[in-house]
Amino acid sequence: MTNSETNTPAATVLGTIGTVLWCIQLIPQIIYNWRRKDTTGLPSIMMFLWAASGVPFGIYFVVQDSNIPVQVQPHVFMLFALISFLQTLYYPPQKWPLWKVMVVLVVCVAVFAGIEVGCIIPFERLYDDGVTWPVTLVGVIAAVLLGVGLLPPYFELWKRNGQVVGINFIFLTIDSLGALFSIFSLVAQHGDLDILGCVLYIVVLALELGIFSSHIIWMLRTRKARKALKAQESQTENENDAQDEEKQLGLGTGNELQESNHTTDADNINGDENGDEIIDISGENIPDNDKKDQSPKTDNDTNPPQIEDAKN
């Protein structure tokens, strides 16, 4: 009985669900990288190894003639992992120029496609003849690449005391569910259980649950410190708002005082019209009754003795 005959409706449905989840799993991560324009905390080697693992994944499931959704799954996974890998090269902290990123893309696609096509054709003939060890070896390689690809995030977790940075949790959730439904799909098939296929997905599920657990533990361990920091930030923000309000009130009072001074000066200048006093330049107040005595003096007033001496 061939593997095509082992595919049951339940296996196909479960495999389809797993494929759909894996088709969209990395989209949240890709959008997350694009919005942040930064991939700090997301290891490049992780995404490259995931993209590379899609090659033996594809060889393994195509040669074994697994249900169609499971055959499509690794190729979709490889595509999105490759896009995310290129993002880690283009965005900070690496910031490669675009032309280098495009060269890497062309080389990766050519190498991956060449290896897969070059292995599927001869391995199918061997598998039909009962020689299964090459396919088993390819499956082991896929499992190793997949598992090793999830180790670099643990190094990032260690550097940050368990905190997850740069990895989108929606992506992790969808990826874990995709692996889970793929396991159910393999279990639902007739015949012998595909142990190695289950191991491939169990590795993904276990390591991703480890990432979830690490961040949850970090949140529980640092909840008091984060709460105190949040309260301190709130207090600082309130103080800054109060200072800004005081500055605005002070500025408004100063303007009012300045306008009041201008009004007082105008009233004083026009005092001769509205009251009994005017302001002299020297600052002395001169009554209106004495205005007539302030007429300019003539030469006759200033030098009368000299005129009298001349007559004598």
PDB file of C-alpha atoms in Angstrom:
ATOM      1  CA  MET A   1       0.000   0.000   0.000  1.00  0.00           C
ATOM      2  CA  THR A   2       1.480   3.329  -1.094  1.00  0.00           C
ATOM      3  CA  ASN A   3       1.454   6.459   0.980  1.00  0.00           C
ATOM      4  CA  SER A   4      -1.180   7.920  -1.359  1.00  0.00           C
ATOM      5  CA  GLU A   5      -3.522   5.159  -0.226  1.00  0.00           C
ATOM      6  CA  THR A   6      -2.829   5.934   3.444  1.00  0.00           C
ATOM      7  CA  ASN A   7      -4.169   9.486   3.160  1.00  0.00           C
ATOM      8  CA  THR A   8      -7.564   9.654   4.879  1.00  0.00           C
ATOM      9  CA  PRO A   9     -10.051  12.541   4.709  1.00  0.00           C
ATOM     10  CA  ALA A  10      -9.202  13.436   8.309  1.00  0.00           C
ATOM     11  CA  ALA A  11      -5.490  13.477   7.513  1.00  0.00           C
ATOM     12  CA  THR A  12      -6.096  15.695   4.501  1.00  0.00           C
ATOM     13  CA  VAL A  13      -8.271  18.143   6.466  1.00  0.00           C
ATOM     14  CA  LEU A  14      -5.834  18.344   9.368  1.00  0.00           C
ATOM     15  CA  GLY A  15      -2.914  18.684   6.993  1.00  0.00           C
ATOM     16  CA  THR A  16      -4.737  21.460   5.146  1.00  0.00           C
ATOM     17  CA  ILE A  17      -5.307  23.357   8.393  1.00  0.00           C
ATOM     18  CA  GLY A  18      -1.651  22.941   9.282  1.00  0.00           C
ATOM     19  CA  THR A  19      -0.615  24.151   5.837  1.00  0.00           C
ATOM     20  CA  VAL A  20      -2.849  27.226   6.006  1.00  0.00           C
ATOM     21  CA  LEU A  21      -1.419  28.118   9.399  1.00  0.00           C
ATOM     22  CA  TRP A  22       2.116  27.615   8.150  1.00  0.00           C
ATOM     23  CA  CYS A  23       1.336  29.655   5.037  1.00  0.00           C
ATOM     24  CA  ILE A  24       0.568  32.693   7.179  1.00  0.00           C
ATOM     25  CA  GLN A  25       2.773  32.017  10.207  1.00  0.00           C
ATOM     26  CA  LEU A  26       5.677  34.248   9.213  1.00  0.00           C
ATOM     27  CA  ILE A  27       3.535  37.036   7.763  1.00  0.00           C
ATOM     28  CA  PRO A  28       3.095  38.702  11.202  1.00  0.00           C
ATOM     29  CA  GLN A  29       6.861  38.502  11.750  1.00  0.00           C
ATOM     30  CA  ILE A  30       7.573  39.976   8.315  1.00  0.00           C
ATOM     31  CA  ILE A  31       5.104  42.824   8.925  1.00  0.00           C
ATOM     32  CA  TYR A  32       6.561  43.315  12.411  1.00  0.00           C
ATOM     33  CA  ASN A  33      10.063  43.661  10.957  1.00  0.00           C
ATOM     34  CA  TRP A  34       8.848  46.033   8.254  1.00  0.00           C
ATOM     35  CA  ARG A  35       7.056  48.323  10.700  1.00  0.00           C
ATOM     36  CA  ARG A  36       9.960  48.462  13.132  1.00  0.00           C
ATOM     37  CA  LYS A  37      12.591  48.736  10.389  1.00  0.00           C
ATOM     38  CA  ASP A  38      14.748  46.805  12.838  1.00  0.00           C
ATOM     39  CA  THR A  39      15.398  43.102  13.467  1.00  0.00           C
ATOM     40  CA  THR A  40      17.337  43.303  16.718  1.00  0.00           C
ATOM     41  CA  GLY A  41      16.731  40.099  18.672  1.00  0.00           C
ATOM     42  CA  LEU A  42      15.752  38.075  15.588  1.00  0.00           C
ATOM     43  CA  PRO A  43      18.836  36.024  14.630  1.00  0.00           C
ATOM     44  CA  SER A  44      19.696  35.911  10.929  1.00  0.00           C
ATOM     45  CA  ILE A  45      21.091  32.398  11.289  1.00  0.00           C
ATOM     46  CA  MET A  46      17.731  31.229  12.652  1.00  0.00           C
ATOM     47  CA  MET A  47      15.829  32.323   9.558  1.00  0.00           C
ATOM     48  CA  PHE A  48      18.513  31.050   7.195  1.00  0.00           C
ATOM     49  CA  LEU A  49      18.539  27.594   8.782  1.00  0.00           C
ATOM     50  CA  TRP A  50      14.755  27.518   8.679  1.00  0.00           C
ATOM     51  CA  ALA A  51      14.784  28.426   4.998  1.00  0.00           C
ATOM     52  CA  ALA A  52      17.454  25.797   4.349  1.00  0.00           C
ATOM     53  CA  SER A  53      15.493  23.154   6.275  1.00  0.00           C
ATOM     54  CA  GLY A  54      12.675  23.563   3.769  1.00  0.00           C
ATOM     55  CA  VAL A  55      14.808  21.786   1.158  1.00  0.00           C
ATOM     56  CA  PRO A  56      15.161  18.427   2.981  1.00  0.00           C
ATOM     57  CA  PHE A  57      11.632  18.899   4.302  1.00  0.00           C
ATOM     58  CA  GLY A  58      10.350  19.069   0.736  1.00  0.00           C
ATOM     59  CA  ILE A  59      12.484  16.150  -0.446  1.00  0.00           C
ATOM     60  CA  TYR A  60      11.348  13.977   2.435  1.00  0.00           C
ATOM     61  CA  PHE A  61       7.607  14.533   2.025  1.00  0.00           C
ATOM     62  CA  VAL A  62       7.572  14.530  -1.788  1.00  0.00           C
ATOM     63  CA  VAL A  63       9.527  11.273  -2.039  1.00  0.00           C
ATOM     64  CA  GLN A  64       7.297   9.633   0.571  1.00  0.00           C
ATOM     65  CA  ASP A  65       4.237  10.851  -1.364  1.00  0.00           C
ATOM     66  CA  SER A  66       2.640  12.378   1.733  1.00  0.00           C
ATOM     67  CA  ASN A  67      -0.678  14.170   1.408  1.00  0.00           C
ATOM     68  CA  ILE A  68      -0.539  17.267  -0.781  1.00  0.00           C
ATOM     69  CA  PRO A  69      -0.899  19.862   2.001  1.00  0.00           C
ATOM     70  CA  VAL A  70       2.073  18.360   3.830  1.00  0.00           C
ATOM     71  CA  GLN A  71       4.120  18.440   0.600  1.00  0.00           C
ATOM     72  CA  VAL A  72       3.265  22.116   0.045  1.00  0.00           C
ATOM     73  CA  GLN A  73       3.940  23.034   3.639  1.00  0.00           C
ATOM     74  CA  PRO A  74       7.769  23.019   3.648  1.00  0.00           C
ATOM     75  CA  HIS A  75       7.986  25.066   0.456  1.00  0.00           C
ATOM     76  CA  VAL A  76       5.719  27.803   1.802  1.00  0.00           C
ATOM     77  CA  PHE A  77       7.665  27.689   5.050  1.00  0.00           C
ATOM     78  CA  MET A  78      10.926  28.033   3.124  1.00  0.00           C
ATOM     79  CA  LEU A  79       9.625  31.028   1.144  1.00  0.00           C
ATOM     80  CA  PHE A  80       8.584  33.088   4.154  1.00  0.00           C
ATOM     81  CA  ALA A  81      11.658  32.110   6.152  1.00  0.00           C
ATOM     82  CA  LEU A  82      13.810  33.306   3.252  1.00  0.00           C
ATOM     83  CA  ILE A  83      11.972  36.654   3.143  1.00  0.00           C
ATOM     84  CA  SER A  84      12.454  37.111   6.869  1.00  0.00           C
ATOM     85  CA  PHE A  85      16.127  36.159   6.530  1.00  0.00           C
ATOM     86  CA  LEU A  86      16.616  38.851   3.883  1.00  0.00           C
ATOM     87  CA  GLN A  87      14.940  41.371   6.200  1.00  0.00           C
ATOM     88  CA  THR A  88      17.478  40.604   8.910  1.00  0.00           C
ATOM     89  CA  LEU A  89      20.222  41.445   6.422  1.00  0.00           C
ATOM     90  CA  TYR A  90      18.622  44.651   5.117  1.00  0.00           C
ATOM     91  CA  TYR A  91      17.378  46.207   8.375  1.00  0.00           C
ATOM     92  CA  PRO A  92      19.498  47.185  11.394  1.00  0.00           C
ATOM     93  CA  PRO A  93      21.596  45.991  13.069  1.00  0.00           C
ATOM     94  CA  GLN A  94      23.239  44.578   9.901  1.00  0.00           C
ATOM     95  CA  LYS A  95      22.002  47.098   7.276  1.00  0.00           C
ATOM     96  CA  TRP A  96      23.312  45.453   4.118  1.00  0.00           C
ATOM     97  CA  PRO A  97      22.901  47.412   0.867  1.00  0.00           C
ATOM     98  CA  LEU A  98      19.958  46.316  -1.255  1.00  0.00           C
ATOM     99  CA  TRP A  99      22.059  44.962  -4.110  1.00  0.00           C
ATOM    100  CA  LYS A 100      23.871  42.560  -1.772  1.00  0.00           C
ATOM    101  CA  VAL A 101      20.548  41.362  -0.379  1.00  0.00           C
ATOM    102  CA  MET A 102      19.280  40.683  -3.908  1.00  0.00           C
ATOM    103  CA  VAL A 103      22.436  38.723  -4.746  1.00  0.00           C
ATOM    104  CA  VAL A 104      21.884  36.570  -1.649  1.00  0.00           C
ATOM    105  CA  LEU A 105      18.268  36.000  -2.735  1.00  0.00           C
ATOM    106  CA  VAL A 106      19.230  34.807  -6.227  1.00  0.00           C
ATOM    107  CA  VAL A 107      21.969  32.515  -4.918  1.00  0.00           C
ATOM    108  CA  CYS A 108      19.720  30.969  -2.246  1.00  0.00           C
ATOM    109  CA  VAL A 109      16.855  30.293  -4.664  1.00  0.00           C
ATOM    110  CA  ALA A 110      19.182  28.731  -7.241  1.00  0.00           C
ATOM    111  CA  VAL A 111      20.962  26.512  -4.716  1.00  0.00           C
ATOM    112  CA  PHE A 112      17.801  25.410  -2.894  1.00  0.00           C
ATOM    113  CA  ALA A 113      15.928  24.571  -6.105  1.00  0.00           C
ATOM    114  CA  GLY A 114      18.908  22.739  -7.580  1.00  0.00           C
ATOM    115  CA  ILE A 115      19.414  20.572  -4.500  1.00  0.00           C
ATOM    116  CA  GLU A 116      15.737  19.664  -4.184  1.00  0.00           C
ATOM    117  CA  VAL A 117      15.203  18.762  -7.827  1.00  0.00           C
ATOM    118  CA  GLY A 118      18.511  16.916  -7.958  1.00  0.00           C
ATOM    119  CA  CYS A 119      17.580  14.764  -4.967  1.00  0.00           C
ATOM    120  CA  ILE A 120      13.878  14.074  -5.522  1.00  0.00           C
ATOM    121  CA  ILE A 121      14.215  12.280  -8.883  1.00  0.00           C
ATOM    122  CA  PRO A 122      16.838   9.672  -7.882  1.00  0.00           C
ATOM    123  CA  PHE A 123      15.481   9.267  -4.342  1.00  0.00           C
ATOM    124  CA  GLU A 124      12.002   8.414  -5.666  1.00  0.00           C
ATOM    125  CA  ARG A 125      13.452   5.572  -7.726  1.00  0.00           C
ATOM    126  CA  LEU A 126      15.384   4.256  -4.752  1.00  0.00           C
ATOM    127  CA  TYR A 127      12.349   4.554  -2.503  1.00  0.00           C
ATOM    128  CA  ASP A 128      10.164   2.658  -4.971  1.00  0.00           C
ATOM    129  CA  ASP A 129      12.808  -0.088  -5.010  1.00  0.00           C
ATOM    130  CA  GLY A 130      12.628  -0.377  -1.233  1.00  0.00           C
ATOM    131  CA  VAL A 131      15.792   1.605  -0.438  1.00  0.00           C
ATOM    132  CA  THR A 132      14.595   3.998   2.243  1.00  0.00           C
ATOM    133  CA  TRP A 133      17.767   5.052   4.044  1.00  0.00           C
ATOM    134  CA  PRO A 134      18.465   8.080   1.763  1.00  0.00           C
ATOM    135  CA  VAL A 135      15.016   9.509   2.511  1.00  0.00           C
ATOM    136  CA  THR A 136      15.476   8.790   6.203  1.00  0.00           C
ATOM    137  CA  LEU A 137      18.836  10.578   6.142  1.00  0.00           C
ATOM    138  CA  VAL A 138      17.249  13.605   4.458  1.00  0.00           C
ATOM    139  CA  GLY A 139      14.546  13.659   7.123  1.00  0.00           C
ATOM    140  CA  VAL A 140      17.186  13.595   9.851  1.00  0.00           C
ATOM    141  CA  ILE A 141      19.005  16.502   8.202  1.00  0.00           C
ATOM    142  CA  ALA A 142      15.738  18.456   8.067  1.00  0.00           C
ATOM    143  CA  ALA A 143      15.078  17.796  11.745  1.00  0.00           C
ATOM    144  CA  VAL A 144      18.606  18.869  12.678  1.00  0.00           C
ATOM    145  CA  LEU A 145      18.404  22.098  10.666  1.00  0.00           C
ATOM    146  CA  LEU A 146      14.997  22.899  12.104  1.00  0.00           C
ATOM    147  CA  GLY A 147      16.080  22.235  15.678  1.00  0.00           C
ATOM    148  CA  VAL A 148      19.410  24.043  15.367  1.00  0.00           C
ATOM    149  CA  GLY A 149      17.591  26.989  13.793  1.00  0.00           C
ATOM    150  CA  LEU A 150      15.598  27.444  16.984  1.00  0.00           C
ATOM    151  CA  LEU A 151      18.697  27.490  19.199  1.00  0.00           C
ATOM    152  CA  PRO A 152      19.956  31.040  18.368  1.00  0.00           C
ATOM    153  CA  PRO A 153      16.838  32.626  19.948  1.00  0.00           C
ATOM    154  CA  TYR A 154      17.784  30.890  23.179  1.00  0.00           C
ATOM    155  CA  PHE A 155      21.140  32.664  23.073  1.00  0.00           C
ATOM    156  CA  GLU A 156      19.250  35.949  22.669  1.00  0.00           C
ATOM    157  CA  LEU A 157      17.065  34.978  25.630  1.00  0.00           C
ATOM    158  CA  TRP A 158      20.168  34.284  27.702  1.00  0.00           C
ATOM    159  CA  LYS A 159      21.622  37.706  26.863  1.00  0.00           C
ATOM    160  CA  ARG A 160      18.385  39.406  27.973  1.00  0.00           C
ATOM    161  CA  ASN A 161      17.705  37.281  31.061  1.00  0.00           C
ATOM    162  CA  GLY A 162      14.857  35.413  29.389  1.00  0.00           C
ATOM    163  CA  GLN A 163      13.107  38.351  27.714  1.00  0.00           C
ATOM    164  CA  VAL A 164      11.953  37.846  24.129  1.00  0.00           C
ATOM    165  CA  VAL A 165      12.963  40.751  21.871  1.00  0.00           C
ATOM    166  CA  GLY A 166      12.385  41.040  18.135  1.00  0.00           C
ATOM    167  CA  ILE A 167      10.265  37.884  17.806  1.00  0.00           C
ATOM    168  CA  ASN A 168       6.555  38.349  17.210  1.00  0.00           C
ATOM    169  CA  PHE A 169       4.328  36.249  19.475  1.00  0.00           C
ATOM    170  CA  ILE A 170       1.534  36.032  16.905  1.00  0.00           C
ATOM    171  CA  PHE A 171       4.023  34.370  14.584  1.00  0.00           C
ATOM    172  CA  LEU A 172       5.096  31.944  17.299  1.00  0.00           C
ATOM    173  CA  THR A 173       1.489  31.068  18.125  1.00  0.00           C
ATOM    174  CA  ILE A 174       0.509  30.386  14.518  1.00  0.00           C
ATOM    175  CA  ASP A 175       3.693  28.416  13.920  1.00  0.00           C
ATOM    176  CA  SER A 176       3.083  26.240  16.969  1.00  0.00           C
ATOM    177  CA  LEU A 177      -0.510  25.563  15.934  1.00  0.00           C
ATOM    178  CA  GLY A 178       0.654  24.691  12.421  1.00  0.00           C
ATOM    179  CA  ALA A 179       3.093  22.152  13.801  1.00  0.00           C
ATOM    180  CA  LEU A 180       0.400  20.719  16.074  1.00  0.00           C
ATOM    181  CA  PHE A 181      -2.134  20.219  13.277  1.00  0.00           C
ATOM    182  CA  SER A 182       0.574  18.695  11.077  1.00  0.00           C
ATOM    183  CA  ILE A 183       1.277  16.150  13.796  1.00  0.00           C
ATOM    184  CA  PHE A 184      -2.436  15.325  13.966  1.00  0.00           C
ATOM    185  CA  SER A 185      -2.466  14.938  10.188  1.00  0.00           C
ATOM    186  CA  LEU A 186       0.336  12.378  10.264  1.00  0.00           C
ATOM    187  CA  VAL A 187      -1.307  10.505  13.128  1.00  0.00           C
ATOM    188  CA  ALA A 188      -4.617  10.344  11.211  1.00  0.00           C
ATOM    189  CA  GLN A 189      -3.038   8.551   8.245  1.00  0.00           C
ATOM    190  CA  HIS A 190      -3.621   4.810   7.780  1.00  0.00           C
ATOM    191  CA  GLY A 191      -0.751   2.412   8.171  1.00  0.00           C
ATOM    192  CA  ASP A 192       2.444   2.826  10.134  1.00  0.00           C
ATOM    193  CA  LEU A 193       2.946   6.123  11.911  1.00  0.00           C
ATOM    194  CA  ASP A 194       5.512   8.377  10.271  1.00  0.00           C
ATOM    195  CA  ILE A 195       7.736   8.694  13.330  1.00  0.00           C
ATOM    196  CA  LEU A 196      10.356  10.927  11.751  1.00  0.00           C
ATOM    197  CA  GLY A 197       7.717  13.271  10.347  1.00  0.00           C
ATOM    198  CA  CYS A 198       6.179  13.610  13.791  1.00  0.00           C
ATOM    199  CA  VAL A 199       9.612  14.273  15.292  1.00  0.00           C
ATOM    200  CA  LEU A 200      10.157  17.152  12.854  1.00  0.00           C
ATOM    201  CA  TYR A 201       7.040  18.946  14.065  1.00  0.00           C
ATOM    202  CA  ILE A 202       7.463  18.001  17.708  1.00  0.00           C
ATOM    203  CA  VAL A 203      10.910  19.634  17.679  1.00  0.00           C
ATOM    204  CA  VAL A 204       9.382  22.872  16.408  1.00  0.00           C
ATOM    205  CA  LEU A 205       6.529  22.775  18.893  1.00  0.00           C
ATOM    206  CA  ALA A 206       8.721  21.994  21.902  1.00  0.00           C
ATOM    207  CA  LEU A 207      11.341  24.660  21.191  1.00  0.00           C
ATOM    208  CA  GLU A 208       8.729  27.325  20.504  1.00  0.00           C
ATOM    209  CA  LEU A 209       6.909  26.474  23.716  1.00  0.00           C
ATOM    210  CA  GLY A 210      10.274  26.946  25.407  1.00  0.00           C
ATOM    211  CA  ILE A 211      10.488  30.489  24.005  1.00  0.00           C
ATOM    212  CA  PHE A 212       6.983  31.233  25.280  1.00  0.00           C
ATOM    213  CA  SER A 213       7.846  29.844  28.702  1.00  0.00           C
ATOM    214  CA  SER A 214      11.043  31.873  28.918  1.00  0.00           C
ATOM    215  CA  HIS A 215       9.247  35.160  28.346  1.00  0.00           C
ATOM    216  CA  ILE A 216       6.424  34.279  30.744  1.00  0.00           C
ATOM    217  CA  ILE A 217       8.952  33.439  33.465  1.00  0.00           C
ATOM    218  CA  TRP A 218      10.789  36.704  32.773  1.00  0.00           C
ATOM    219  CA  MET A 219       7.533  38.659  33.139  1.00  0.00           C
ATOM    220  CA  LEU A 220       6.701  36.952  36.435  1.00  0.00           C
ATOM    221  CA  ARG A 221      10.224  37.410  37.771  1.00  0.00           C
ATOM    222  CA  THR A 222      10.420  41.101  36.893  1.00  0.00           C
ATOM    223  CA  ARG A 223       6.824  42.132  37.549  1.00  0.00           C
ATOM    224  CA  LYS A 224       7.692  44.145  40.691  1.00  0.00           C
ATOM    225  CA  ALA A 225      10.593  45.914  39.026  1.00  0.00           C
ATOM    226  CA  ARG A 226       8.515  46.670  35.932  1.00  0.00           C
ATOM    227  CA  LYS A 227       5.656  47.943  38.094  1.00  0.00           C
ATOM    228  CA  ALA A 228       8.018  50.224  40.033  1.00  0.00           C
ATOM    229  CA  LEU A 229       9.574  51.466  36.803  1.00  0.00           C
ATOM    230  CA  LYS A 230       6.146  52.166  35.347  1.00  0.00           C
ATOM    231  CA  ALA A 231       5.144  54.102  38.479  1.00  0.00           C
ATOM    232  CA  GLN A 232       8.377  56.086  38.330  1.00  0.00           C
ATOM    233  CA  GLU A 233       7.823  56.912  34.675  1.00  0.00           C
ATOM    234  CA  SER A 234       4.244  57.974  35.448  1.00  0.00           C
ATOM    235  CA  GLN A 235       5.454  60.194  38.295  1.00  0.00           C
ATOM    236  CA  THR A 236       8.123  61.746  36.091  1.00  0.00           C
ATOM    237  CA  GLU A 237       5.558  62.379  33.388  1.00  0.00           C
ATOM    238  CA  ASN A 238       3.212  64.051  35.891  1.00  0.00           C
ATOM    239  CA  GLU A 239       6.048  66.236  37.178  1.00  0.00           C
ATOM    240  CA  ASN A 240       6.953  67.267  33.659  1.00  0.00           C
ATOM    241  CA  ASP A 241       3.318  68.119  32.939  1.00  0.00           C
ATOM    242  CA  ALA A 242       3.149  70.196  36.132  1.00  0.00           C
ATOM    243  CA  GLN A 243       6.325  72.061  35.194  1.00  0.00           C
ATOM    244  CA  ASP A 244       4.979  72.763  31.734  1.00  0.00           C
ATOM    245  CA  GLU A 245       1.733  74.046  33.238  1.00  0.00           C
ATOM    246  CA  GLU A 246       3.640  76.309  35.651  1.00  0.00           C
ATOM    247  CA  LYS A 247       5.702  77.688  32.797  1.00  0.00           C
ATOM    248  CA  GLN A 248       2.557  78.418  30.822  1.00  0.00           C
ATOM    249  CA  LEU A 249       0.938  80.126  33.829  1.00  0.00           C
ATOM    250  CA  GLY A 250       4.101  82.139  34.511  1.00  0.00           C
ATOM    251  CA  LEU A 251       4.290  83.245  30.924  1.00  0.00           C
ATOM    252  CA  GLY A 252       0.653  84.306  31.010  1.00  0.00           C
ATOM    253  CA  THR A 253       1.167  86.334  34.248  1.00  0.00           C
ATOM    254  CA  GLY A 254       4.204  88.042  32.760  1.00  0.00           C
ATOM    255  CA  ASN A 255       2.262  89.059  29.691  1.00  0.00           C
ATOM    256  CA  GLU A 256      -0.548  90.418  31.850  1.00  0.00           C
ATOM    257  CA  LEU A 257       1.912  92.469  33.924  1.00  0.00           C
ATOM    258  CA  GLN A 258       3.560  93.805  30.797  1.00  0.00           C
ATOM    259  CA  GLU A 259       0.202  94.820  29.339  1.00  0.00           C
ATOM    260  CA  SER A 260      -0.700  96.475  32.656  1.00  0.00           C
ATOM    261  CA  ASN A 261       2.542  98.491  32.601  1.00  0.00           C
ATOM    262  CA  HIS A 262       1.872  99.624  29.043  1.00  0.00           C
ATOM    263  CA  THR A 263      -1.621 100.719  30.062  1.00  0.00           C
ATOM    264  CA  THR A 264      -0.310 102.687  33.071  1.00  0.00           C
ATOM    265  CA  ASP A 265       2.278 104.496  30.938  1.00  0.00           C
ATOM    266  CA  ALA A 266      -0.364 105.468  28.425  1.00  0.00           C
ATOM    267  CA  ASP A 267      -2.613 106.801  31.183  1.00  0.00           C
ATOM    268  CA  ASN A 268       0.236 108.873  32.648  1.00  0.00           C
ATOM    269  CA  ILE A 269       1.158 110.360  29.296  1.00  0.00           C
ATOM    270  CA  ASN A 270      -2.426 111.433  28.736  1.00  0.00           C
ATOM    271  CA  GLY A 271      -2.821 112.743  32.278  1.00  0.00           C
ATOM    272  CA  ASP A 272      -3.004 116.377  31.147  1.00  0.00           C
ATOM    273  CA  GLU A 273      -6.213 115.564  29.380  1.00  0.00           C
ATOM    274  CA  ASN A 274      -7.801 113.458  32.105  1.00  0.00           C
ATOM    275  CA  GLY A 275      -6.385 115.031  35.319  1.00  0.00           C
ATOM    276  CA  ASP A 276      -4.478 117.953  36.856  1.00  0.00           C
ATOM    277  CA  GLU A 277      -0.925 116.703  36.327  1.00  0.00           C
ATOM    278  CA  ILE A 278       1.487 116.013  33.481  1.00  0.00           C
ATOM    279  CA  ILE A 279       4.745 114.065  33.535  1.00  0.00           C
ATOM    280  CA  ASP A 280       7.937 116.085  33.044  1.00  0.00           C
ATOM    281  CA  ILE A 281      10.896 114.414  31.317  1.00  0.00           C
ATOM    282  CA  SER A 282      12.871 114.758  34.533  1.00  0.00           C
ATOM    283  CA  GLY A 283      10.121 112.892  36.352  1.00  0.00           C
ATOM    284  CA  GLU A 284       8.901 115.848  38.446  1.00  0.00           C
ATOM    285  CA  ASN A 285       5.199 116.590  38.697  1.00  0.00           C
ATOM    286  CA  ILE A 286       4.281 120.111  37.645  1.00  0.00           C
ATOM    287  CA  PRO A 287       0.865 121.549  38.547  1.00  0.00           C
ATOM    288  CA  ASP A 288      -1.246 122.985  35.750  1.00  0.00           C
ATOM    289  CA  ASN A 289      -1.334 126.391  37.510  1.00  0.00           C
ATOM    290  CA  ASP A 290       2.429 126.746  37.158  1.00  0.00           C
ATOM    291  CA  LYS A 291       2.518 125.972  33.454  1.00  0.00           C
ATOM    292  CA  LYS A 292       2.428 129.679  32.547  1.00  0.00           C
ATOM    293  CA  ASP A 293       5.486 130.434  34.749  1.00  0.00           C
ATOM    294  CA  GLN A 294       7.558 128.014  32.772  1.00  0.00           C
ATOM    295  CA  SER A 295       7.886 130.296  29.680  1.00  0.00           C
ATOM    296  CA  PRO A 296      11.394 130.519  28.148  1.00  0.00           C
ATOM    297  CA  LYS A 297      13.693 133.279  29.424  1.00  0.00           C
ATOM    298  CA  THR A 298      14.948 136.058  27.040  1.00  0.00           C
ATOM    299  CA  ASP A 299      18.314 137.730  26.891  1.00  0.00           C
ATOM    300  CA  ASN A 300      16.860 140.836  28.550  1.00  0.00           C
ATOM    301  CA  ASP A 301      15.948 138.773  31.551  1.00  0.00           C
ATOM    302  CA  THR A 302      19.300 137.132  31.828  1.00  0.00           C
ATOM    303  CA  ASN A 303      21.716 140.109  31.346  1.00  0.00           C
ATOM    304  CA  PRO A 304      20.177 143.406  32.707  1.00  0.00           C
ATOM    305  CA  PRO A 305      23.302 144.550  34.680  1.00  0.00           C
ATOM    306  CA  GLN A 306      25.430 144.583  31.542  1.00  0.00           C
ATOM    307  CA  ILE A 307      22.985 146.955  29.804  1.00  0.00           C
ATOM    308  CA  GLU A 308      23.036 149.392  32.735  1.00  0.00           C
ATOM    309  CA  ASP A 309      26.855 149.501  32.819  1.00  0.00           C
ATOM    310  CA  ALA A 310      26.943 150.416  29.181  1.00  0.00           C
ATOM    311  CA  LYS A 311      24.713 153.463  29.773  1.00  0.00           C
ATOM    312  CA  ASN A 312      26.944 154.678  32.568  1.00  0.00           C
TER     313      ASN A 312
END
